[in-house]
CSV table of C-alpha atoms in Angstrom, one decimal:
chain,number,residue,atom,x,y,z
W,6,MET,CA,-10.9,6.7,-7.0
W,7,THR,CA,-10.1,9.6,-4.7
W,8,GLU,CA,-13.4,9.2,-2.9
W,9,TYR,CA,-12.7,5.5,-2.4
W,10,ILE,CA,-9.3,6.2,-0.9
W,11,VAL,CA,-10.6,8.9,1.4
W,12,ARG,CA,-13.4,6.5,2.5
W,13,ARG,CA,-10.9,3.8,3.3
W,14,LEU,CA,-8.7,6.1,5.2
W,15,LEU,CA,-11.6,7.3,7.3
W,16,LEU,CA,-12.7,3.7,8.0
W,17,GLY,CA,-9.1,3.0,9.0
W,18,LEU,CA,-9.0,5.6,11.7
W,19,PRO,CA,-11.2,3.7,14.2
W,20,THR,CA,-9.0,0.7,13.7
W,21,LEU,CA,-5.9,2.7,14.3
W,22,VAL,CA,-7.3,4.1,17.5
W,23,LEU,CA,-8.3,0.6,18.7
W,24,VAL,CA,-4.9,-0.8,18.0
W,25,LEU,CA,-3.2,2.1,19.8
W,26,PHE,CA,-5.5,1.7,22.8
W,27,ALA,CA,-5.0,-2.1,22.8
W,28,THR,CA,-1.2,-1.8,22.9
W,29,PHE,CA,-1.4,1.0,25.5
W,30,LEU,CA,-3.7,-1.1,27.6
W,31,VAL,CA,-1.5,-4.2,27.3
W,32,ILE,CA,1.6,-2.2,28.4
W,33,ARG,CA,-0.3,-0.8,31.4
W,34,MET,CA,-1.7,-4.2,32.4
W,35,ALA,CA,1.6,-6.0,32.2
W,36,PRO,CA,2.8,-7.3,35.6
W,37,GLY,CA,5.4,-5.3,37.4
W,38,ASP,CA,6.0,-1.5,37.9
W,39,VAL,CA,8.4,0.2,35.6
W,40,VAL,CA,9.1,2.8,38.3
W,41,GLU,CA,10.0,0.1,40.8
W,42,LEU,CA,12.1,-1.6,38.2
W,43,ILE,CA,14.2,1.6,37.6
W,44,LEU,CA,14.4,2.5,41.3
W,45,ALA,CA,15.5,-1.0,42.2
W,46,GLU,CA,19.0,0.0,41.0
W,47,ASN,CA,19.1,2.7,43.6
W,48,PRO,CA,18.7,1.4,47.2
W,49,TYR,CA,18.6,4.9,48.6
W,50,ALA,CA,15.6,6.0,46.5
W,51,ASP,CA,12.7,7.5,48.5
W,52,GLU,CA,9.2,8.7,47.8
W,53,GLU,CA,10.5,12.0,46.4
W,54,ASP,CA,12.6,10.1,43.8
W,55,ARG,CA,9.6,8.0,43.0
W,56,ALA,CA,7.4,11.0,42.5
W,57,ALA,CA,10.0,12.7,40.3
W,58,LEU,CA,10.4,9.6,38.2
W,59,GLU,CA,6.6,9.3,37.7
W,60,GLU,CA,6.5,12.9,36.7
W,61,GLN,CA,9.3,12.4,34.2
W,62,LEU,CA,7.6,9.4,32.7
W,63,GLY,CA,4.2,11.1,32.7
W,64,LEU,CA,2.7,8.5,35.0
W,65,ASP,CA,1.3,11.1,37.3
W,66,LYS,CA,-1.2,12.3,34.6
W,67,PRO,CA,-4.7,11.0,34.2
W,68,PHE,CA,-5.2,7.8,32.3
W,69,ALA,CA,-6.8,9.5,29.3
W,70,THR,CA,-4.0,12.1,29.1
W,71,GLN,CA,-1.4,9.3,29.1
W,72,PHE,CA,-3.2,7.6,26.2
W,73,VAL,CA,-3.3,10.8,24.2
W,74,ASP,CA,0.4,11.5,24.8
W,75,TYR,CA,1.3,7.9,24.0
W,76,SER,CA,-0.7,8.0,20.7
W,77,LEU,CA,0.8,11.3,19.6
W,78,ASN,CA,4.3,10.1,20.4
W,79,VAL,CA,3.8,6.8,18.5
W,80,LEU,CA,2.4,8.6,15.4
W,81,GLN,CA,5.5,10.9,15.4
W,82,GLY,CA,7.8,7.9,15.7
W,83,ASP,CA,8.8,8.5,19.3
W,84,LEU,CA,8.6,5.2,21.2
W,85,GLY,CA,10.2,6.5,24.3
W,86,LYS,CA,13.3,5.3,26.1
W,87,SER,CA,14.3,1.9,27.3
W,88,PRO,CA,14.1,1.5,31.1
W,89,TRP,CA,17.1,-0.8,31.0
W,90,THR,CA,19.6,1.1,28.7
W,91,GLY,CA,18.1,4.6,28.8
W,92,ALA,CA,18.5,4.8,25.0
W,93,PRO,CA,15.7,5.7,22.7
W,94,VAL,CA,13.7,2.6,21.7
W,95,THR,CA,14.0,3.6,18.0
W,96,GLU,CA,17.8,3.4,18.3
W,97,GLU,CA,17.5,0.1,20.0
W,98,LEU,CA,15.3,-1.2,17.2
W,99,LYS,CA,17.8,0.1,14.6
W,100,ASN,CA,20.5,-1.9,16.2
W,101,ARG,CA,18.5,-5.1,16.5
W,102,LEU,CA,16.3,-5.2,13.4
W,103,PRO,CA,19.1,-6.0,11.0
W,104,VAL,CA,20.2,-9.0,13.1
W,105,THR,CA,16.6,-10.1,13.3
W,106,PHE,CA,16.1,-9.8,9.6
W,107,GLU,CA,19.3,-11.7,8.9
W,108,PHE,CA,18.3,-14.5,11.3
W,109,GLY,CA,14.9,-14.7,9.6
W,110,LEU,CA,16.5,-14.8,6.1
W,111,TYR,CA,18.8,-17.7,7.1
W,112,SER,CA,15.9,-19.6,8.7
W,113,ILE,CA,13.8,-19.3,5.6
W,114,LEU,CA,16.6,-20.4,3.3
W,115,ILE,CA,17.3,-23.4,5.5
W,116,SER,CA,13.6,-24.3,5.6
W,117,LEU,CA,13.3,-24.1,1.8
W,118,ALA,CA,16.5,-26.2,1.4
W,119,ILE,CA,14.9,-28.9,3.6
W,120,ALA,CA,11.3,-28.7,2.6
W,121,LEU,CA,11.3,-28.3,-1.2
W,122,PRO,CA,13.2,-31.5,-2.0
W,123,ILE,CA,11.4,-33.5,0.6
W,124,GLY,CA,8.0,-32.2,-0.4
W,125,ILE,CA,8.6,-32.9,-4.1
W,126,LEU,CA,9.9,-36.4,-3.3
W,127,SER,CA,6.9,-37.0,-1.0
W,128,ALA,CA,4.5,-36.0,-3.8
W,129,ILE,CA,6.2,-38.1,-6.5
W,130,ARG,CA,6.4,-41.1,-4.2
W,131,GLN,CA,2.9,-40.8,-2.9
W,132,ASP,CA,1.7,-43.5,-0.5
W,133,THR,CA,5.1,-45.1,-0.3
W,134,SER,CA,7.5,-45.5,2.6
W,135,ALA,CA,9.3,-42.3,1.5
W,136,ASP,CA,6.0,-40.4,1.6
W,137,TYR,CA,5.1,-41.7,5.1
W,138,ILE,CA,8.5,-40.8,6.4
W,139,ALA,CA,8.4,-37.3,4.9
W,140,ARG,CA,4.9,-36.7,6.3
W,141,SER,CA,5.9,-37.9,9.7
W,142,PHE,CA,8.9,-35.6,9.6
W,143,ALA,CA,6.6,-32.7,8.8
W,144,ILE,CA,4.2,-33.5,11.6
W,145,LEU,CA,7.1,-33.8,14.0
W,146,ALA,CA,8.7,-30.5,12.9
W,147,LEU,CA,5.3,-28.8,13.5
W,148,SER,CA,4.6,-30.5,16.8
W,149,ILE,CA,7.8,-29.8,18.7
W,150,PRO,CA,8.2,-26.1,19.7
W,151,TYR,CA,11.5,-24.7,18.5
W,152,PHE,CA,12.2,-23.1,21.9
W,153,PHE,CA,12.1,-26.6,23.4
W,154,THR,CA,14.6,-28.0,20.9
W,155,ALA,CA,16.7,-24.9,21.4
W,156,THR,CA,16.9,-25.6,25.1
W,157,LEU,CA,17.9,-29.2,24.4
W,158,LEU,CA,20.6,-28.0,21.9
W,159,VAL,CA,22.1,-25.8,24.6
W,160,VAL,CA,21.8,-28.2,27.6
W,161,PHE,CA,22.6,-31.7,26.2
W,162,PRO,CA,25.8,-30.9,24.3
W,163,ILE,CA,27.2,-29.3,27.4
W,164,MET,CA,26.2,-32.3,29.6
W,165,TRP,CA,27.5,-34.9,27.1
W,166,PHE,CA,30.3,-33.3,25.2
W,167,GLY,CA,31.2,-30.2,27.1
W,168,TRP,CA,30.4,-28.1,24.1
W,169,SER,CA,27.7,-25.5,23.3
W,170,PRO,CA,26.7,-23.4,20.3
W,171,PRO,CA,28.2,-19.9,20.2
W,172,LEU,CA,26.3,-17.6,22.5
W,173,LEU,CA,28.0,-14.3,21.8
W,174,TYR,CA,27.1,-12.3,18.7
W,175,VAL,CA,30.0,-11.8,16.2
W,176,LYS,CA,29.7,-9.0,13.6
W,177,TRP,CA,30.5,-9.8,10.0
W,178,SER,CA,33.4,-7.4,10.1
W,179,GLN,CA,34.9,-9.3,13.0
W,180,GLY,CA,34.9,-12.6,11.1
W,181,PRO,CA,32.5,-13.8,8.4
W,182,VAL,CA,32.9,-17.5,9.4
W,183,SER,CA,32.2,-16.8,13.1
W,184,HIS,CA,29.3,-14.6,12.1
W,185,LEU,CA,27.7,-17.3,10.1
W,186,TRP,CA,28.4,-20.0,12.6
W,187,TYR,CA,26.7,-17.9,15.3
W,188,PHE,CA,23.5,-17.9,13.2
W,189,PHE,CA,23.7,-21.5,12.0
W,190,TRP,CA,22.3,-23.3,15.0
W,191,PRO,CA,19.3,-21.0,15.8
W,192,ALA,CA,18.5,-20.7,12.1
W,193,LEU,CA,18.7,-24.4,11.7
W,194,LEU,CA,16.2,-25.0,14.6
W,195,LEU,CA,13.8,-22.4,13.3
W,196,GLY,CA,14.3,-23.6,9.7
W,197,VAL,CA,13.4,-27.2,10.6
W,198,ASN,CA,10.3,-25.9,12.4
W,199,LEU,CA,9.2,-23.9,9.4
W,200,SER,CA,10.1,-26.7,7.0
W,201,GLY,CA,7.1,-28.7,8.2
W,202,THR,CA,4.6,-26.2,6.9
W,203,VAL,CA,6.5,-25.6,3.7
W,204,MET,CA,6.9,-29.3,3.0
W,205,ARG,CA,3.2,-30.0,3.4
W,206,LEU,CA,2.3,-27.0,1.1
W,207,THR,CA,4.9,-28.2,-1.5
W,208,ARG,CA,3.5,-31.7,-1.4
W,209,THR,CA,-0.1,-30.5,-1.8
W,210,GLN,CA,0.7,-28.3,-4.7
W,211,MET,CA,2.9,-30.9,-6.4
W,212,LEU,CA,0.1,-33.5,-6.2
W,213,GLU,CA,-2.4,-31.0,-7.8
W,214,VAL,CA,0.1,-30.4,-10.6
W,215,LEU,CA,0.8,-34.1,-11.1
W,216,ARG,CA,-3.0,-34.7,-11.5
W,217,GLN,CA,-3.3,-32.2,-14.4
W,218,ASP,CA,-4.1,-33.5,-17.8
W,219,TYR,CA,-1.0,-32.3,-19.5
W,220,ILE,CA,1.2,-34.1,-16.9
W,221,ARG,CA,-0.7,-37.3,-17.3
W,222,THR,CA,-0.3,-37.0,-21.1
W,223,ALA,CA,3.4,-36.4,-20.7
W,224,TRP,CA,3.7,-39.5,-18.5
W,225,ALA,CA,1.7,-41.6,-21.0
W,226,LYS,CA,4.1,-40.7,-23.8
């Protein structure tokens, strides 16, 4: 068992190196220059400021040295600092991940609340008008990108009713109702998008179960 674990770890090392190199390469190939981005806030910056900033960020080193430094820092949990806030990236992630997880949880709950009953109904009423409507809803939910519907949700209510969903994040401690209301609309949009996949899976599994012998026997009785 120990030999197997060691072998798997050794085989995982090339994969880890490739992933690190791919992420490093994507960052380097991204359009724009981080030095120019930071110096844009200072209209009086000159070449000396640029050289000093490149040295501070390690961009004056050879490509291979930059990759080694990047890999060692990542393996140690040091993701650097944000060029916008100047704060460590790990701290930025700590502040944002809880909100992201909460948003994902609400989206999943909404998708299950929509998809499970519709998927079960679609399977029970197979090849009826209810089934056709449910399957059409699933295809529509999968086809329309949620970022497109999110844009419509923001633009159209403002144009027609002078109203928009809440755009400023409210902490739970500042008001539970406002906090949940802030999450409701984006979670609803993503939940509807996810419900298409969940509904189709639910329908497929329900149909398989309904065709089992013990189910047919129960219906016959």
